[in-house]
């Protein structure tokens, strides 16, 4: 796995001070008081102990960074020599990357995990299908997604291994094939084919469009009130019933853990990975003997006791699997394992064999007596004290009720409320951002500087109806305008924001965005003369040289800015909109003159696909202009939409698109706005609104699922949770399902608990935490929400009947 690109924390990584571990666990460790334990909730790799210096360096990767950047920042903070730090830190970072503690920030670790490289690259033809991407590479097995037209499947192939190892792989494949054939796709993937590929055994099975159980359960566990507990209980019941149904079919899975339980969009549970499963009836044709597998956190006491005694592991049984399933349900219900397990193997096995599950209250979870009682019985140390069958456990869960929430006084301010209040204090005229000035550069642009603060304050003022905030927004806009000629206004070579890189006309990186912001503030203040003058300045600035065609740096940026300003153009008293219309129509014609000359997207010279830099952005800006102006949609738009739709990947419950198209390279996806799934939500809802094709709505929903399910990393509008939440709000406004509004709020709440944008640009609208504060205000009025300087505010919706 590459170590040169930006790295960040694995989604389930825990960095825990040793002093915070239970006394008994800490006493067993060879560690110093200031050391830290590094572990993963769902990883098979053991925990690591690192000293405080290493933990301090590791902390720099909470925000995606290259190793060099992290070392420089850490060294500057500790006043150390960066060269010495890099030399000593490289083995640590390499080990953390190989162990899955650190992952590539671009999401590529979701495509390739484990030792070694995949045998086949994307685009290779195998068993009459085309390799789309690699899901996993292990010592003895690799797993790929195959494409046959619109259909997708999973190919599990034996790795080149020798001797007993190869015999074991073949045996597991035969066993899994027999079990899957017996189940016939009920509660498990369907078996599509099996055979031999270049001397290696393979299985082809159905691709499950779902997410691991932990991700599905987290949504409901984190949602407050009865609704959250009811949703969580529904998942627990479905999982228990799925295993009960498996047992009724005469099969024991033998490898219970959350990565082997997938939840589909409709809540249906599918179990995967039957390599160590076994039949329970010797007289059946199912494999009866199977080696033991599994993850120790879900071992039954009988298995742990055998391991402690050094005797052969007992066969997997229905009673033992009931314990494992209950341990899994406990984790999903609380977000933690049923004990604070020791790091040492023997101590952990003893705890499994002898100790009882902790009460929910010791997991900082509100007690749930009925559920806890059911799980305690299923996790009894003696098998005969458990439920007679897993079906009885499922029936007991069906009888569990959702407790009424405890009565309380007025709730404390939420993290979102606190974040918004703190941002407004910092951005006030008396606050540190105004008084000390914005640093580092760029200090003026919408993306990084004063214009972005003005734009965000405008939006907060509009949602809250507070004239004082509007006045502060106007002050920041004037400050931005006054700083246009400064050396640090728009560029900073240290972060690769140069004139050559971003051009001179981008609404996000140049004076055109400052003037667009001034026009929008004048509109809100009811000053048509100032608005008209600002639009004139925008038109002049938007015609300066640009960097390509895209909507963040290129000509598409001017087209999108024109759409937003035309939307805000009042019906009268603000001059003539004809120049703005002429500019937009001209920009549209020039954009499509170039796009129409290009071959299909998969073969074109523009490799980027997403909103910020690629094809999705070209079409989005086009549709926004046509929606606002009434200009006809170019003939090539639907062809490009069809081509984009065909490039979607099935990822979990959703759809995702590669950042770039490079033949033979593994596709890399992300959930964020700039290059990822949430940008496509805006595109497909807009396309559906204007063109009416129901396939576009299906793609919007798929993109929203991937936006929701994507791993947490940063909070920003550009790459992180704030932009993803705006996408879910957009789908909510488009198709009216309140679940997407709930998910937008959930994303924002999670992000507010971390509030990690760029450390150096906390004030940045798109790259810092300030964008999350603007989102917090938009969530107070979700029907009016609009991602700043990306979606029109909707002034013309009522005037001309077009939703923009």
Tab-separated table of C-alpha atoms in Angstrom, residues 45 114 128 152 193 211 247 249 298 389-390 409 436 517 655 738:
chain	number	residue	atom	x	y	z
A	45	UNK	CA	-4.705	-6.795	14.103
A	114	UNK	CA	-4.317	-6.963	3.511
A	128	UNK	CA	-16.622	-13.861	-18.939
A	152	UNK	CA	-22.292	-7.129	-10.633
A	193	UNK	CA	-20.631	-20.351	-10.194
A	211	UNK	CA	-23.254	-2.251	4.745
A	247	UNK	CA	-30.099	-22.858	12.215
A	249	UNK	CA	-31.946	-24.867	7.742
A	298	UNK	CA	-17.328	-13.185	19.865
A	389	UNK	CA	-32.773	-22.372	20.316
A	390	UNK	CA	-31.713	-19.173	18.623
A	409	UNK	CA	-35.145	19.376	32.497
A	436	UNK	CA	-6.273	39.775	14.437
A	517	UNK	CA	-20.818	37.677	-2.537
A	655	UNK	CA	-23.506	4.214	-5.750
A	738	UNK	CA	-37.799	12.841	6.248
